[in-house]
mmCIF file with all atom_site columns, C-alpha atoms in Angstrom:
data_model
loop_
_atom_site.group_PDB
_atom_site.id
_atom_site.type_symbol
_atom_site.label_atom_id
_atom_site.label_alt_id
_atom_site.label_comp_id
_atom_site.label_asym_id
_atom_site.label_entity_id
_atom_site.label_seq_id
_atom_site.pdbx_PDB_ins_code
_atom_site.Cartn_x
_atom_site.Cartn_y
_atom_site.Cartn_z
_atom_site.occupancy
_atom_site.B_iso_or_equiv
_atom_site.pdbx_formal_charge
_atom_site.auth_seq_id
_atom_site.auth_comp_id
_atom_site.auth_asym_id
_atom_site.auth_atom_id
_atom_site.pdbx_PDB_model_num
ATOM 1  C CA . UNK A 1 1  ? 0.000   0.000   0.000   1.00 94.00 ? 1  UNK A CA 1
ATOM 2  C CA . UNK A 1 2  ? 1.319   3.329   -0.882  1.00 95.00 ? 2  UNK A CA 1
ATOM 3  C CA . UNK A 1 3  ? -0.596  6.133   1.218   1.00 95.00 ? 3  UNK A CA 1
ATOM 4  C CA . UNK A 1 4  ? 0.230   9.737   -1.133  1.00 95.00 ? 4  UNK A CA 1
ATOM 5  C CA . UNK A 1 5  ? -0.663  12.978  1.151   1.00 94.00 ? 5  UNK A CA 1
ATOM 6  C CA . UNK A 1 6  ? 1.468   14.935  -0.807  1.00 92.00 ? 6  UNK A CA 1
ATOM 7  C CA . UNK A 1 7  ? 3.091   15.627  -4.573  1.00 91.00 ? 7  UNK A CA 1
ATOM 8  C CA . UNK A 1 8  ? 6.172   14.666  -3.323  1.00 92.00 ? 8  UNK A CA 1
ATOM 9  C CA . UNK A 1 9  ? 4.912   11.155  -2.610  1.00 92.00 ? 9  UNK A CA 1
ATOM 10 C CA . UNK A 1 10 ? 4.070   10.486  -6.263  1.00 92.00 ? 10 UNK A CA 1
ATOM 11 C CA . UNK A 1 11 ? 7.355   8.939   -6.949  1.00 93.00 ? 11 UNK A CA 1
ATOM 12 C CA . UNK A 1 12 ? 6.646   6.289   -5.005  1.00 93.00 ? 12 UNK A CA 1
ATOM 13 C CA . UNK A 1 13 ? 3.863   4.740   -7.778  1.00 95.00 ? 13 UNK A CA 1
ATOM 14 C CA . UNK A 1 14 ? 5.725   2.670   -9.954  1.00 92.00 ? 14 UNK A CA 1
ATOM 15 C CA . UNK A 1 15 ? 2.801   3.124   -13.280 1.00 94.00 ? 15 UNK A CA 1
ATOM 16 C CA . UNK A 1 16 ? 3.551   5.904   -14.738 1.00 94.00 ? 16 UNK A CA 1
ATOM 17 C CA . UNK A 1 17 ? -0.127  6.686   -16.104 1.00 95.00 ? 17 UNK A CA 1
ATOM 18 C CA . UNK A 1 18 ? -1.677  6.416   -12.853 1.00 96.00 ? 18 UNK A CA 1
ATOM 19 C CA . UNK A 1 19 ? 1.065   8.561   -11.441 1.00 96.00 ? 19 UNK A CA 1
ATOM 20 C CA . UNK A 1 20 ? 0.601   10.973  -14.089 1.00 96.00 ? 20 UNK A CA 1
ATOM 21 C CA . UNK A 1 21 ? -3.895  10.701  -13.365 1.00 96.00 ? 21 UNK A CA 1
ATOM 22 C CA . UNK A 1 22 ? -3.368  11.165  -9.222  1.00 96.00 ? 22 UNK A CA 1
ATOM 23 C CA . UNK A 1 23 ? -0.669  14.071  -9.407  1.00 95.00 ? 23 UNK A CA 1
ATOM 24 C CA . UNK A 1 24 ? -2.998  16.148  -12.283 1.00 96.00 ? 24 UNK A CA 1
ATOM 25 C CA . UNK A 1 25 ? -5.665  15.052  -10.066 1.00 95.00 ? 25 UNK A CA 1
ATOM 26 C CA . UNK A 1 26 ? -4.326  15.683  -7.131  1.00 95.00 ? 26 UNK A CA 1
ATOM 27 C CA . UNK A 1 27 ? -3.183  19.061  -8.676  1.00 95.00 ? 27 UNK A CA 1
ATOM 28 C CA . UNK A 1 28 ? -6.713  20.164  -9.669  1.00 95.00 ? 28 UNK A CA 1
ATOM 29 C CA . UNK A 1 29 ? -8.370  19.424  -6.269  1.00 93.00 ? 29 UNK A CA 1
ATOM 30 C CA . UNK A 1 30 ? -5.294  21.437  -4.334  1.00 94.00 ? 30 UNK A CA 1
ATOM 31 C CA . UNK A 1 31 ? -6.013  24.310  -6.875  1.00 95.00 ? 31 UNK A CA 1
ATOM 32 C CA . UNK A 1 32 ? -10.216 23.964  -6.535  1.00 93.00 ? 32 UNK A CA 1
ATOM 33 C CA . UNK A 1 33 ? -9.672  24.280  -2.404  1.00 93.00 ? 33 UNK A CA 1
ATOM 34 C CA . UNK A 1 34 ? -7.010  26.687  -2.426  1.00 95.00 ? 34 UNK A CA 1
ATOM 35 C CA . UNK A 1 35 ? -4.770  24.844  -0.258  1.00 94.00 ? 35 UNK A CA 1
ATOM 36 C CA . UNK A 1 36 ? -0.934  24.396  -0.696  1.00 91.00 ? 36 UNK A CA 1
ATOM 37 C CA . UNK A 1 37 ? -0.867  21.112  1.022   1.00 91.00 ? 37 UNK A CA 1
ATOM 38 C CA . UNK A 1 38 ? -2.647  17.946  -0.574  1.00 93.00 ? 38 UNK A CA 1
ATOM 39 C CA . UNK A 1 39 ? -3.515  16.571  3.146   1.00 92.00 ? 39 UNK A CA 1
ATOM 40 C CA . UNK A 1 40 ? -5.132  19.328  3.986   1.00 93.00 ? 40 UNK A CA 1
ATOM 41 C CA . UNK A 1 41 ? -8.292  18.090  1.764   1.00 95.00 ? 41 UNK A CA 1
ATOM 42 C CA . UNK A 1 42 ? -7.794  14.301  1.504   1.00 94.00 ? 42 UNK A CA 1
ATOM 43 C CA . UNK A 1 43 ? -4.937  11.717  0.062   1.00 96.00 ? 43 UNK A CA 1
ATOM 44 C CA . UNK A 1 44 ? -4.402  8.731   -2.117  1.00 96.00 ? 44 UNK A CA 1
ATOM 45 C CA . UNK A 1 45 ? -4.003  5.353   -1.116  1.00 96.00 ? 45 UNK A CA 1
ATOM 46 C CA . UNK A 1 46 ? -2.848  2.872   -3.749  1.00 96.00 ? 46 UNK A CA 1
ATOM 47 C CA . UNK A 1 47 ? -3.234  -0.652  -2.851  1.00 95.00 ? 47 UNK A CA 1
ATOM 48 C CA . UNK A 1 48 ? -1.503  -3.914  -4.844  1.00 93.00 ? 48 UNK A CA 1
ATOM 49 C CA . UNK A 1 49 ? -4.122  -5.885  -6.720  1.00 89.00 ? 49 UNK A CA 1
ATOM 50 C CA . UNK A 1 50 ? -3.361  -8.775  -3.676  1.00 90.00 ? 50 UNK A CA 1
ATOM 51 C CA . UNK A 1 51 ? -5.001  -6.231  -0.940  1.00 92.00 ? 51 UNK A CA 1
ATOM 52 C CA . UNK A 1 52 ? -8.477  -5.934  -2.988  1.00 90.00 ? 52 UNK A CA 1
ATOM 53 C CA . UNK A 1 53 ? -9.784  -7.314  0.469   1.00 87.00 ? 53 UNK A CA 1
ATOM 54 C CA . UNK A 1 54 ? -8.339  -3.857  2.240   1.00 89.00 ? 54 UNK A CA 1
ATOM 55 C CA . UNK A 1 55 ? -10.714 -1.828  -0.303  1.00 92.00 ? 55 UNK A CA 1
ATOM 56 C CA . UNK A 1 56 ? -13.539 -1.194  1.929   1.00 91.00 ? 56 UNK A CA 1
ATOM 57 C CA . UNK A 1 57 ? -16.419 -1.022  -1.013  1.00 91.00 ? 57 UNK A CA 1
ATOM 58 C CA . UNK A 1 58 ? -19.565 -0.060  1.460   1.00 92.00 ? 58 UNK A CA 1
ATOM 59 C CA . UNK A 1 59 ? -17.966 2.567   3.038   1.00 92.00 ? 59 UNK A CA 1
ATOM 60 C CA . UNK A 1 60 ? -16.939 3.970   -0.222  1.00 94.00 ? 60 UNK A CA 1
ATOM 61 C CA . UNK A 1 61 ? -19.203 7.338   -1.479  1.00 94.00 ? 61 UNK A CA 1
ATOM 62 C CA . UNK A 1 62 ? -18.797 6.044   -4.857  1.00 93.00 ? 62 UNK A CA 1
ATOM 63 C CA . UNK A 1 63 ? -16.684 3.162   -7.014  1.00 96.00 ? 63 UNK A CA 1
ATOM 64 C CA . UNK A 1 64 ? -15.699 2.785   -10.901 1.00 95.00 ? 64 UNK A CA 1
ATOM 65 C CA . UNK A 1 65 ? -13.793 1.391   -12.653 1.00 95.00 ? 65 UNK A CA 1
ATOM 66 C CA . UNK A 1 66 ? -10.626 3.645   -13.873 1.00 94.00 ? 66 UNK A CA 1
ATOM 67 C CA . UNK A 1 67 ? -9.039  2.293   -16.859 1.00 94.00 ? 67 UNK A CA 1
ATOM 68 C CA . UNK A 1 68 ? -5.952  4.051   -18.085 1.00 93.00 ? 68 UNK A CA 1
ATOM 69 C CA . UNK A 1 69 ? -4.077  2.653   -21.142 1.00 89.00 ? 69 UNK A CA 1
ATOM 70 C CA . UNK A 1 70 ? -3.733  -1.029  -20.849 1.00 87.00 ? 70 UNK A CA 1
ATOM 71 C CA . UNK A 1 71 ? -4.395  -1.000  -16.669 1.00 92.00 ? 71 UNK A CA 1
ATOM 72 C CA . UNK A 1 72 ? -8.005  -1.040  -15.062 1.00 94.00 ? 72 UNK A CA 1
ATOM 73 C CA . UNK A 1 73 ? -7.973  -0.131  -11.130 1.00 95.00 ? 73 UNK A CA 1
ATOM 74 C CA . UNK A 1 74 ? -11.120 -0.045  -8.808  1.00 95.00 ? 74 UNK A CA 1
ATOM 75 C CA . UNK A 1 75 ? -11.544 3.843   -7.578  1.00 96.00 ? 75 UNK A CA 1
ATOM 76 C CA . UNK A 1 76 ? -13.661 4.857   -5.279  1.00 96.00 ? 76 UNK A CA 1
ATOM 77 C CA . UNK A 1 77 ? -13.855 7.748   -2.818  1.00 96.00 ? 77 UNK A CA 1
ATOM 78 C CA . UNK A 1 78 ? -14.651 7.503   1.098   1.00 94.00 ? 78 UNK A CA 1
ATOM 79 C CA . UNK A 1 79 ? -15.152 10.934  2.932   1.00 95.00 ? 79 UNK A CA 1
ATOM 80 C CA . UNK A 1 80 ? -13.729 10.725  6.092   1.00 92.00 ? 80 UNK A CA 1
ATOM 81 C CA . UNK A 1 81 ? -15.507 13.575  7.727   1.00 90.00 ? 81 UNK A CA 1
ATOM 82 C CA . UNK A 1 82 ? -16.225 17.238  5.966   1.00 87.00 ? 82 UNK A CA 1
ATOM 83 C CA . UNK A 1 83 ? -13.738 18.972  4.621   1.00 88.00 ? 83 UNK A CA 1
ATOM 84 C CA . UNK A 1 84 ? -11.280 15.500  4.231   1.00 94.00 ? 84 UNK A CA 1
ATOM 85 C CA . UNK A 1 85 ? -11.514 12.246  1.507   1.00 94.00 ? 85 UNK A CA 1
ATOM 86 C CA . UNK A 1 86 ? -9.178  9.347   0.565   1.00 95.00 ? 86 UNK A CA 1
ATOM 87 C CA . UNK A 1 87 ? -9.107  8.152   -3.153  1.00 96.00 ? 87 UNK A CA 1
ATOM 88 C CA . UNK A 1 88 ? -8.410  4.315   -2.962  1.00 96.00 ? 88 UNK A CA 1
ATOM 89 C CA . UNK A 1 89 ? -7.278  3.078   -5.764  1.00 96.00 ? 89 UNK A CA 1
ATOM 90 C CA . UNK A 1 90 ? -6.751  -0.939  -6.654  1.00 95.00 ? 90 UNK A CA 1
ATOM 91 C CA . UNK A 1 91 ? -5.199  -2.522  -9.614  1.00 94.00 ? 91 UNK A CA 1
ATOM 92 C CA . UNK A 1 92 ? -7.458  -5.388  -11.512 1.00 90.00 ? 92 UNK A CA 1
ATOM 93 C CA . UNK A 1 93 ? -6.047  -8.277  -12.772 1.00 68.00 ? 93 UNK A CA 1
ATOM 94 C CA . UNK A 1 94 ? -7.934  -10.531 -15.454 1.00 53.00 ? 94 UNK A CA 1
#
C-alpha cells in the first residue's frame, strides 16, 4: 500500500499513467480548495491488486472502474468527515 498525502509522494507509484492521473488530479483538487498542502483536503491510497480485500467497497461514497491505457484499477472515494476524503485506488487483474 502506498498512502500519497502529498506531490512529493508520487514517486513512489511505480505506473507511470496512474502517477501521471493522481498528481494532475491531485493538482486540480489542491487548486479547486485553495490549499498548498494535498492533506489538507484528503490523500491517495494505492493498494496492490493482492489487498483488494483492504478496499472497503460499502464505506466507499462512490466506485468505478478507472481504466488508463492497458491498466483497469477499482476507484472509489470515502469521505472521512467534511472537509477531508481518501481516493483508494486498486489494480485489476484478469
Amino acid at each position: 500500500m502506498i498512502k500519497v498525502t502529498s506531490l512529493q509522494d508520487m514517486s513512489c507509484i511505480t505506473n507511470d499513467d496512474l502517477r501521471m492521473h493522481i498528481q494532475e488530479k491531485a493538482e486540480a483538487m489542491m487548486q479547486e480548495y485553495q490549499v498548498e498542502n494535498l492533506d489538507d483536503i484528503g490523500c491517495f491510497i494505492v493498494l496492490e491488486s493482492e489487498e483488494f480485500t483492504d478496499f472497503p467497497i460499502s464505506e466507499m461514497e462512490f466506485v468505478e472502474m478507472l481504466s488508463l491505457k492497458e491498466n483497469v484499477f477499482l476507484h472509489g472515494v470515502r469521505i472521512i468527515d467534511d472537509s477531508y476524503g481518501e481516493d483508494i485506488i486498486c489494480p485489476l487483474r484478469w
